[in-house]
XYZ file of C-alpha atoms in Angstrom:
663
model
C 0.148 -0.392 -0.255
C 1.429 3.797 -0.702
C 0.701 6.295 0.755
C 1.789 10.286 0.520
C 4.037 12.117 2.929
C 1.848 14.394 3.728
C 0.125 13.377 6.487
C 2.914 11.907 7.799
C 4.527 15.196 7.935
C 1.528 16.764 8.994
C 1.187 14.282 12.196
C 5.308 15.421 12.540
C 5.276 19.210 12.402
C 2.235 19.696 13.840
C 3.769 19.046 17.375
C 5.497 21.684 18.983
C 9.239 21.563 19.363
C 9.710 21.248 22.694
C 13.195 22.218 24.519
C 14.827 18.754 26.081
C 16.693 18.863 29.774
C 20.767 18.719 27.998
C 23.300 17.729 30.746
C 27.191 18.001 30.102
C 29.637 16.372 32.643
C 33.387 15.825 32.998
C 34.828 12.728 34.851
C 38.648 13.357 35.327
C 39.789 15.446 38.547
C 39.702 19.103 38.211
C 40.134 22.431 40.327
C 38.201 24.201 38.296
C 35.915 23.122 34.623
C 33.555 24.921 32.381
C 31.617 24.289 29.754
C 32.313 26.563 25.949
C 29.556 25.563 24.492
C 27.809 27.380 20.377
C 24.100 27.601 22.025
C 25.467 30.840 24.457
C 27.765 31.471 21.470
C 30.890 29.798 23.022
C 31.172 32.916 26.055
C 32.809 30.371 29.172
C 29.637 29.137 31.498
C 31.555 27.142 35.185
C 30.164 24.307 35.554
C 29.267 22.531 39.174
C 31.143 20.051 41.038
C 28.489 17.331 42.380
C 29.445 14.970 45.769
C 30.189 12.410 43.771
C 33.072 14.189 42.130
C 31.355 15.066 38.470
C 31.486 17.358 37.147
C 27.903 18.845 35.701
C 25.821 21.534 33.673
C 22.796 21.115 32.864
C 20.913 23.007 30.548
C 17.375 23.558 28.198
C 18.411 23.063 24.527
C 16.639 22.562 21.730
C 17.010 20.040 19.185
C 19.998 20.373 17.209
C 23.806 20.231 16.970
C 25.980 21.876 19.578
C 29.164 22.801 19.517
C 30.960 22.150 23.085
C 34.844 21.681 24.361
C 35.671 21.599 28.357
C 38.097 24.460 29.947
C 40.454 22.216 32.764
C 42.376 24.240 35.331
C 42.749 27.029 32.451
C 43.601 24.638 29.498
C 40.743 24.409 26.917
C 40.486 20.251 25.839
C 38.172 18.804 24.119
C 35.865 15.893 25.295
C 37.598 12.253 24.665
C 34.607 10.127 26.021
C 33.078 11.445 22.041
C 33.979 10.364 19.287
C 32.317 13.199 17.317
C 34.189 16.487 16.209
C 33.573 18.744 14.104
C 36.977 22.339 13.778
C 35.300 25.439 13.791
C 37.472 28.411 13.220
C 40.788 26.804 13.014
C 39.843 24.797 16.902
C 38.672 21.564 17.623
C 35.065 20.750 19.452
C 32.990 17.861 20.054
C 29.492 17.500 18.669
C 26.307 16.878 21.003
C 22.970 15.853 19.504
C 20.414 17.202 21.240
C 16.863 15.436 19.983
C 13.098 15.022 20.358
C 12.819 13.421 23.713
C 8.715 12.989 22.232
C 10.231 11.487 19.181
C 12.873 8.303 18.285
C 13.259 7.444 14.585
C 12.117 3.759 13.788
C 13.160 1.229 11.202
C 9.811 -0.142 9.545
C 7.293 1.324 11.473
C 5.460 2.975 8.780
C 6.385 6.723 8.959
C 8.898 9.326 8.865
C 10.171 11.526 11.733
C 11.930 14.330 9.158
C 12.912 14.726 5.455
C 15.717 17.049 4.136
C 15.053 18.006 0.743
C 15.982 21.327 0.148
C 15.870 24.516 -2.495
C 20.253 24.037 -2.076
C 23.130 22.146 -3.984
C 22.931 19.737 -0.785
C 19.560 18.383 -2.479
C 19.713 19.655 -5.689
C 23.186 19.558 -7.859
C 22.691 20.301 -11.893
C 25.786 19.288 -13.550
C 24.668 20.291 -17.070
C 21.124 19.996 -18.975
C 20.441 16.367 -18.779
C 22.673 15.301 -15.481
C 22.097 16.154 -12.094
C 22.350 14.611 -8.787
C 19.215 14.737 -6.446
C 19.741 13.510 -2.889
C 16.911 12.609 -0.321
C 18.109 12.592 3.719
C 16.769 11.039 7.051
C 17.992 10.457 10.392
C 19.548 7.657 11.121
C 17.197 4.489 11.967
C 14.138 5.983 10.185
C 13.607 4.559 6.650
C 14.378 0.761 5.220
C 15.500 2.449 1.725
C 14.245 4.733 -1.370
C 13.843 4.516 -4.573
C 13.221 7.875 -7.248
C 10.615 7.569 -9.513
C 11.381 9.850 -12.794
C 11.424 9.948 -16.260
C 14.678 9.670 -16.941
C 17.114 7.715 -18.892
C 19.688 6.157 -16.210
C 19.371 6.376 -12.274
C 22.791 5.736 -10.495
C 21.845 5.239 -6.734
C 24.194 5.857 -3.731
C 23.456 5.833 0.029
C 26.021 8.215 1.762
C 25.866 7.401 5.852
C 26.898 9.543 8.877
C 26.765 9.773 12.492
C 23.352 11.159 12.606
C 21.613 10.589 9.539
C 21.861 8.367 6.319
C 21.989 10.868 2.512
C 20.219 8.886 -0.027
C 22.071 10.279 -3.757
C 20.598 9.669 -7.112
C 22.828 10.513 -10.643
C 20.286 11.230 -12.727
C 20.363 11.883 -16.497
C 16.948 12.231 -18.708
C 16.690 13.501 -21.932
C 13.663 15.551 -20.477
C 13.654 18.885 -20.807
C 11.270 18.774 -17.189
C 12.640 16.745 -15.014
C 10.130 14.534 -13.220
C 10.487 12.861 -9.708
C 9.053 12.018 -6.708
C 10.827 9.619 -3.830
C 9.533 6.088 -2.723
C 10.587 5.154 0.570
C 10.076 2.210 1.562
C 9.422 1.522 6.063
C 7.510 -1.847 6.216
C 4.998 0.888 3.783
C 5.955 2.257 0.437
C 5.560 6.196 0.986
C 5.701 8.568 -1.475
C 7.756 11.917 -1.313
C 6.857 14.424 -3.498
C 5.643 18.368 -4.221
C 5.149 19.568 -1.117
C 4.917 16.022 0.486
C 1.860 14.483 -1.715
C 2.346 11.726 -4.458
C 2.784 15.145 -7.007
C 5.812 14.998 -8.780
C 8.933 17.914 -8.356
C 9.789 19.452 -11.292
C 13.363 20.346 -12.403
C 13.807 22.806 -15.804
C 16.897 22.357 -17.145
C 15.969 25.443 -19.057
C 15.537 27.432 -15.992
C 17.254 25.447 -12.947
C 16.129 26.934 -9.667
C 20.090 26.201 -8.822
C 22.808 27.179 -11.417
C 24.972 24.281 -13.593
C 28.210 23.046 -11.667
C 30.694 20.915 -13.338
C 34.614 21.424 -13.190
C 36.514 20.692 -16.422
C 36.602 18.212 -17.939
C 40.702 18.717 -18.771
C 41.116 18.820 -14.476
C 40.192 15.699 -13.526
C 42.711 13.425 -11.802
C 45.318 15.087 -13.201
C 48.567 15.276 -12.611
C 49.704 19.037 -11.345
C 53.216 20.002 -10.286
C 53.540 23.301 -7.513
C 56.668 25.387 -8.858
C 58.329 28.125 -6.722
C 59.713 30.033 -9.442
C 63.177 31.275 -7.942
C 63.825 27.616 -6.587
C 62.852 25.660 -9.729
C 66.015 26.594 -12.322
C 67.880 29.304 -13.176
C 67.649 29.212 -17.146
C 69.165 32.749 -18.253
C 71.296 34.380 -15.586
C 71.429 37.115 -17.466
C 68.286 38.150 -15.605
C 69.204 36.900 -11.704
C 69.066 39.923 -9.154
C 72.410 41.802 -7.699
C 73.700 39.984 -5.097
C 71.403 36.094 -5.955
C 73.193 33.950 -3.956
C 74.740 30.388 -5.055
C 72.375 28.072 -5.998
C 74.053 25.330 -3.540
C 74.475 27.132 -0.772
C 75.199 27.056 1.647
C 71.259 28.053 2.341
C 70.088 29.950 6.119
C 67.346 31.248 7.212
C 67.664 34.395 6.448
C 69.413 34.000 2.607
C 66.260 31.688 2.680
C 63.757 34.200 3.764
C 64.985 37.469 1.730
C 67.450 36.025 -0.816
C 67.438 35.508 -4.948
C 68.423 32.812 -6.023
C 68.176 33.343 -10.326
C 65.125 30.887 -10.991
C 62.572 32.102 -13.766
C 60.494 30.560 -16.575
C 63.872 29.979 -18.630
C 64.912 27.030 -16.468
C 60.651 26.241 -16.595
C 61.427 25.548 -20.304
C 64.467 24.045 -19.654
C 62.559 21.883 -17.537
C 60.021 19.744 -19.581
C 62.361 16.865 -20.076
C 62.055 16.185 -16.409
C 58.645 17.365 -16.204
C 58.076 14.773 -18.488
C 59.692 11.764 -16.971
C 57.186 12.382 -14.104
C 54.261 12.133 -15.525
C 53.182 16.807 -15.002
C 49.941 17.743 -17.051
C 50.366 20.377 -15.041
C 52.034 23.247 -13.756
C 50.659 25.800 -10.608
C 53.241 28.700 -10.556
C 53.374 30.357 -7.650
C 53.836 34.143 -8.234
C 55.783 35.356 -10.973
C 54.537 39.356 -11.537
C 56.791 42.010 -10.163
C 57.450 42.214 -6.570
C 59.835 43.224 -4.451
C 60.946 39.759 -2.446
C 61.331 35.966 -3.748
C 57.718 34.643 -2.449
C 56.129 37.303 -5.148
C 53.578 38.306 -2.524
C 54.260 41.073 -2.297
C 53.050 42.421 -5.972
C 54.459 45.582 -7.433
C 52.552 45.301 -10.657
C 49.846 42.694 -11.772
C 50.477 43.388 -15.286
C 53.836 43.203 -15.611
C 56.139 39.630 -15.475
C 58.739 40.258 -12.917
C 62.334 41.131 -14.477
C 64.084 38.520 -12.397
C 61.735 35.200 -13.919
C 61.859 37.279 -17.832
C 59.685 39.198 -19.839
C 56.205 38.933 -21.887
C 58.106 37.249 -24.896
C 59.454 34.652 -22.694
C 55.768 34.103 -20.734
C 54.479 33.540 -24.210
C 57.908 30.907 -25.096
C 56.699 29.354 -22.263
C 53.263 28.737 -22.264
C 53.917 27.647 -26.052
C 56.179 24.843 -24.568
C 54.442 23.956 -21.693
C 51.466 23.501 -24.129
C 52.803 21.675 -27.175
C 54.017 19.037 -24.070
C 50.227 18.760 -22.952
C 51.222 20.450 -19.440
C 48.234 23.404 -18.648
C 49.705 26.347 -16.933
C 47.855 27.979 -13.754
C 49.026 31.497 -12.382
C 48.832 32.231 -8.801
C 46.794 35.026 -8.031
C 47.808 37.509 -5.202
C 43.862 40.027 -4.704
C 43.597 40.090 -1.376
C 46.415 42.169 -0.846
C 49.352 44.021 -2.438
C 52.813 45.113 -1.467
C 53.723 48.884 -0.540
C 55.376 49.738 -3.832
C 52.493 49.746 -5.479
C 50.988 52.389 -7.295
C 47.689 53.402 -5.653
C 49.744 52.479 -2.179
C 52.440 54.602 -2.978
C 50.528 57.419 -4.520
C 48.785 56.928 -1.337
C 52.107 57.626 0.789
C 52.142 60.158 -1.529
C 49.740 62.206 -1.635
C 48.248 61.640 1.720
C 44.581 62.905 2.000
C 45.138 64.109 -1.527
C 45.011 60.367 -2.676
C 42.752 59.167 -5.417
C 43.303 55.958 -4.232
C 42.736 56.018 -0.128
C 39.195 54.046 -1.019
C 41.676 51.059 -2.341
C 42.423 49.944 0.947
C 41.366 50.264 4.953
C 43.237 53.384 5.507
C 43.084 54.636 9.725
C 45.267 57.174 10.441
C 47.000 60.259 8.628
C 50.244 60.586 8.298
C 49.777 57.708 6.453
C 52.724 55.794 7.096
C 54.588 52.469 6.693
C 53.106 50.940 9.953
C 49.328 49.270 10.089
C 48.409 51.634 12.779
C 47.980 53.528 9.271
C 45.960 51.148 7.228
C 45.281 47.166 7.785
C 47.708 44.798 6.681
C 47.303 41.406 5.645
C 47.741 39.243 8.481
C 49.126 42.376 9.879
C 52.301 42.636 8.330
C 52.811 46.541 7.349
C 54.472 44.991 4.282
C 50.966 43.836 2.894
C 48.892 46.410 2.811
C 44.872 44.343 2.484
C 42.787 45.562 -0.228
C 39.135 47.085 -0.406
C 37.819 44.580 -2.895
C 34.338 46.155 -2.702
C 35.624 49.209 -4.122
C 34.398 48.918 -7.308
C 37.923 50.155 -8.825
C 39.721 47.266 -7.125
C 37.521 44.921 -8.762
C 37.641 46.578 -12.191
C 41.542 46.405 -11.942
C 41.948 42.481 -10.744
C 39.409 41.736 -13.422
C 41.928 43.870 -15.811
C 44.747 41.786 -14.694
C 42.549 38.902 -15.027
C 41.914 39.737 -18.340
C 45.603 40.358 -19.517
C 47.191 36.874 -18.627
C 44.054 35.059 -19.841
C 43.910 36.418 -22.885
C 47.957 34.913 -23.469
C 45.740 31.836 -23.066
C 46.695 30.404 -19.642
C 44.712 27.561 -18.236
C 43.264 28.720 -15.283
C 44.004 30.678 -11.796
C 44.458 29.487 -7.721
C 43.331 32.553 -5.272
C 45.548 32.930 -2.747
C 44.047 32.681 0.724
C 40.008 32.498 0.134
C 38.999 32.909 3.203
C 39.713 36.767 3.787
C 37.333 37.736 1.376
C 33.582 36.788 1.458
C 32.596 33.956 -0.967
C 30.048 36.777 -2.490
C 33.112 38.410 -3.603
C 34.756 34.824 -4.908
C 31.653 33.422 -6.877
C 31.506 36.395 -8.469
C 34.732 36.840 -9.476
C 34.290 32.292 -10.688
C 31.782 33.890 -12.999
C 33.646 36.772 -14.991
C 36.484 34.614 -15.544
C 33.956 31.381 -16.219
C 32.593 34.047 -18.721
C 36.151 35.203 -20.273
C 36.941 31.147 -20.566
C 34.809 28.831 -19.533
C 36.965 25.639 -19.264
C 39.860 27.373 -17.150
C 40.498 26.359 -13.430
C 39.347 28.237 -10.730
C 41.150 26.591 -7.568
C 40.734 28.347 -3.877
C 43.449 28.014 -1.191
C 41.788 27.011 1.852
C 42.531 24.151 4.282
C 39.514 22.847 5.738
C 35.979 21.869 4.576
C 35.559 23.662 1.715
C 31.668 22.892 1.486
C 30.393 26.248 1.602
C 32.703 27.145 -1.687
C 30.927 24.737 -4.073
C 27.668 26.098 -3.176
C 27.452 29.459 -5.445
C 29.735 28.087 -6.702
C 33.052 30.310 -6.182
C 35.996 27.314 -7.153
C 36.358 24.793 -8.997
C 38.520 22.718 -7.103
C 40.675 23.624 -3.413
C 44.477 22.813 -2.161
C 42.621 19.436 0.057
C 45.060 20.307 2.576
C 42.801 17.990 4.222
C 43.791 15.286 2.252
C 46.951 15.746 3.347
C 46.214 16.003 7.290
C 45.154 12.597 6.813
C 47.961 11.039 4.451
C 50.689 11.636 6.668
C 49.034 10.826 9.719
C 48.462 7.495 7.957
C 51.795 7.326 6.833
C 53.480 7.703 10.148
C 51.804 4.406 11.122
C 48.180 5.556 11.792
C 44.824 3.828 12.198
C 43.247 2.778 8.418
C 39.541 3.858 9.717
C 40.946 7.025 10.731
C 42.314 7.852 7.532
C 38.855 6.619 5.998
C 37.213 8.722 8.247
C 38.872 11.934 7.647
C 38.757 11.618 4.065
C 35.473 10.464 4.010
C 34.200 13.210 5.480
C 34.666 15.691 2.913
C 34.181 12.994 -0.266
C 30.692 12.845 1.348
C 30.115 16.377 1.803
C 31.316 17.859 -1.518
C 29.592 18.061 -4.702
C 30.607 14.712 -6.336
C 31.586 16.337 -9.916
C 34.699 18.454 -7.789
C 35.947 15.138 -6.838
C 37.903 14.192 -9.346
C 39.413 17.482 -9.730
C 40.495 18.340 -6.344
C 44.278 19.186 -5.514
C 45.833 16.282 -3.061
C 49.052 17.619 -1.724
C 51.315 16.580 0.492
C 53.502 19.420 1.024
C 53.762 22.600 -0.544
C 55.190 26.491 0.116
C 53.831 26.386 3.525
C 54.628 23.314 5.214
C 57.155 20.886 5.654
C 58.250 18.519 2.965
C 57.023 15.657 2.908
C 59.533 13.588 3.604
C 60.897 15.529 6.621
C 57.018 15.484 8.344
C 58.040 11.097 8.159
C 61.364 11.637 9.950
C 63.110 11.345 6.237
C 61.883 7.519 5.975
C 61.705 6.922 2.268
C 59.510 4.212 3.227
C 56.621 5.710 5.006
C 57.197 8.441 1.886
C 56.014 5.986 -0.437
C 53.143 5.197 1.696
C 52.364 8.671 1.108
C 52.788 8.459 -2.394
C 51.148 5.985 -3.297
C 47.934 7.777 -1.827
C 48.302 10.565 -3.703
C 48.587 9.407 -6.810
C 46.126 6.920 -6.734
C 43.290 8.329 -4.532
C 40.327 10.596 -5.718
C 41.433 13.521 -7.257
C 43.959 14.734 -8.936
C 47.809 15.169 -7.648
C 50.024 18.463 -6.815
C 53.513 17.404 -6.466
C 55.644 20.124 -4.909
C 58.371 21.030 -6.406
C 61.145 18.849 -5.258
C 59.093 15.942 -3.793
C 59.968 13.496 -6.281
C 63.779 13.240 -5.672
C 63.979 12.830 -2.233
C 64.098 17.088 -0.811
C 63.793 18.104 2.804
C 62.904 20.891 4.474
C 60.688 21.991 7.707
C 58.723 24.777 7.304
C 59.154 28.424 5.607
C 61.813 29.072 4.190
C 63.485 25.950 4.603
C 60.285 23.920 1.990
C 61.622 26.804 0.074
C 65.417 25.374 -0.866
C 66.518 25.882 -4.829
C 65.655 22.092 -6.705
C 68.813 20.233 -6.089
C 69.875 20.206 -9.858
C 73.032 17.468 -8.966
C 71.278 14.017 -9.528
C 73.588 12.298 -7.457
C 71.257 14.067 -4.358
C 68.322 12.464 -5.653
C 66.607 10.067 -3.932
C 66.082 7.486 -6.874
C 63.193 5.271 -5.034
C 61.077 8.249 -4.377
C 61.691 8.977 -8.209
C 60.697 5.912 -9.888
C 57.942 5.166 -8.152
C 56.778 8.777 -9.179
C 57.185 7.823 -11.906
C 55.847 4.636 -12.240
C 52.365 5.604 -10.736
C 52.236 8.759 -12.804
C 52.534 6.459 -16.456
C 49.899 4.490 -14.598
C 47.848 7.079 -13.776
C 47.900 8.078 -17.126
C 46.961 5.539 -18.621
C 44.241 4.945 -16.074
C 40.477 5.310 -16.458
C 40.129 4.186 -13.564
C 42.697 6.291 -11.773
C 41.641 9.462 -12.758
C 38.158 9.282 -12.689
C 37.072 6.276 -11.548
C 35.160 5.522 -8.055
C 36.418 5.057 -5.071
C 35.442 2.461 -1.985
C 36.729 1.649 0.531
C 37.514 -3.307 0.465
C 39.147 -3.390 3.857
C 40.638 -1.167 6.494
C 40.697 -2.373 9.815
C 44.017 -1.574 12.307
C 46.982 -0.641 9.799
C 45.687 -2.278 7.196
C 43.795 -0.177 3.917
C 42.969 -1.842 0.658
C 40.420 0.227 -1.747
C 39.663 0.072 -5.433
C 39.404 2.703 -7.455
C 36.955 1.526 -11.090
C 35.835 2.857 -13.715
C 33.622 0.702 -15.973
C 35.052 -2.409 -16.888
C 38.610 -1.156 -16.010
C 40.156 -1.388 -11.768
C 42.197 -1.416 -10.105
C 43.430 -2.371 -5.789
C 45.790 -0.569 -4.331
C 46.835 -2.152 -0.620
C 49.100 -0.867 2.107
C 49.829 -1.392 5.001
C 50.785 1.577 7.526
C 52.635 -0.430 10.439
C 56.541 -1.629 11.233
C 55.338 -5.180 11.521
C 53.828 -7.715 8.890
C 49.876 -7.768 9.075
C 47.922 -11.633 7.944
C 45.091 -11.454 6.391
C 43.573 -13.011 3.913
C 41.673 -10.929 1.974
C 40.214 -12.615 -1.315
C 40.321 -10.587 -4.781
C 37.927 -12.162 -6.516
C 39.989 -12.525 -9.707
C 44.273 -12.787 -10.579
C 45.609 -9.254 -10.191
C 49.609 -8.455 -10.723
C 51.720 -5.695 -9.100
C 52.290 -3.113 -11.409
C 55.618 -1.848 -9.415
C 56.918 -6.034 -8.546
C 55.645 -7.709 -11.279
C 53.783 -10.693 -8.635
C 50.824 -12.256 -9.446
C 47.815 -12.181 -6.715
C 44.655 -13.827 -5.958
C 44.456 -13.522 -2.081
C 45.876 -10.590 -0.550
C 47.223 -13.338 2.868
C 49.691 -11.004 4.134
C 50.977 -7.223 4.315
C 54.770 -6.693 5.081
C 55.302 -3.702 7.280
C 55.548 -0.614 5.424
C 53.969 -2.024 1.938
C 51.926 -1.371 -0.520
C 50.345 -3.138 -3.322
C 49.025 -1.405 -6.620
C 47.209 -4.399 -8.045
C 45.677 -4.575 -11.980
C 43.446 -6.753 -13.043
C 45.509 -10.410 -15.510
């Protein structure tokens, strides 16, 4: 028997939502304990110690999720008895879910407690005309199953479980101009959820989408990227070396690496194409190349000019042509939230003070304007990096001029710097401007945390996936497989599916310690991380020099010039990158295939990448010791690195890995 959900919805939402008495407890010995929670804007609340020794705080809360942690004897700490955690403003909190006390979801009771379905990309996610993802969400243990009824030519279903809810996602293809659909819920009986809770079909008009189409450039999916810090990659033309250029091979120190020039340039990139091709590079992300005073070039003085130490527009055009001939795309760094103090607008502010025409380009605090954050806002408090007023129409117009100029040369995209410093509305407008110039241009944001909201409008095609980096390093250090799975699933299950193959999976960058250093200079552990990077869902981003085993702690020691003396190269790491790059370029499964975890127990992780009839199985063991597992592969496979054949994985030696293709 079918029934419309309308009746159930009336019963569910006619009930008044009462507050629920909620108790927070802290059980360890302490002198003082405070609760810090989102329900009162994170203001510390003193907890009371009971005669049993428990610290307690009672409060009436509306049903929902709340972030909290404790301050114990002056130190902030999470509740280690609660494994449900979330990051907010860069800080880890526990999540406390307060449920309505009068209704409990129950599978098979013929009713639905609550349906989550709204006009937002989480639930209605159009990719292009004729292709859309539709998702419906329920509280856990509330329904048995869900189907989609629609005038579709193809429907692929996936189920995503979180700690509190379950999502049924349907990847829909249709030839219809208007997609008509409704959800059929199984819960001991069939319940139809349609428009306004009736049996009527929802309608999605592909000619007038209520949510904008969103897909990333096809060329960007699964591509192998390489990050170049130009001053430190290769010196191809000594005639443009700045005065006082340091010796390429050192010795290096903090001062030389922070403030000194080493002579790397664009000609050096042209001269290195053979090396880039050997490790399979298909796109380069350049740190800033525009005129600036420092070696890192984040203090721009002229966005419309290549820095003299790197070359000129002719060399830039030659480099673009040479890289494109090798099918290597070019992504430039867009540093648009601050300038250097020698940028023309800021120079005029210093010169003309109150009479300057560019006061509104920045956030001026006081006069006379001096090189000090007492006079103006500086990025992260740095007076050398005055913060632009990006809401100023003149500033927006200038940035659009910059973007237009370099896109006219034929670059393939932009990586936007420090995107959390500007509102999402700014980035979504800039994204639209870039796409109006070239729909196939790639736009990537530098964001270190969960980037879900940036894909809603959208603002970016991809982000630098530091979440993957953290998970890969923790696992390669000897971590548990399930922790890697849970950390990566947290974004895989939240991000729009169409962006997953384009995420920049990095192991290091100019802002972090090098991966080999992070792993204690243990080559075998780095190889574990490389296998993850080169076979995981997304696009590997290799930081220059990681492929030869360069080491270095955080900035500036992660910016040492590339070792062009191959006697210093770690050939084990280089050969592994080369082998995996060759496989990745030949394998649709690795470039754009589905990702499924097959086994995750203790230190052993086994996952599959599959596209149509092709699959690749990857197995790793992060511990020093051998693990016996007896995992049946259901077929005959060959390890591409050793040539050994497997029908069953019986054991995984310590710090070992397999990359298996079917025979």
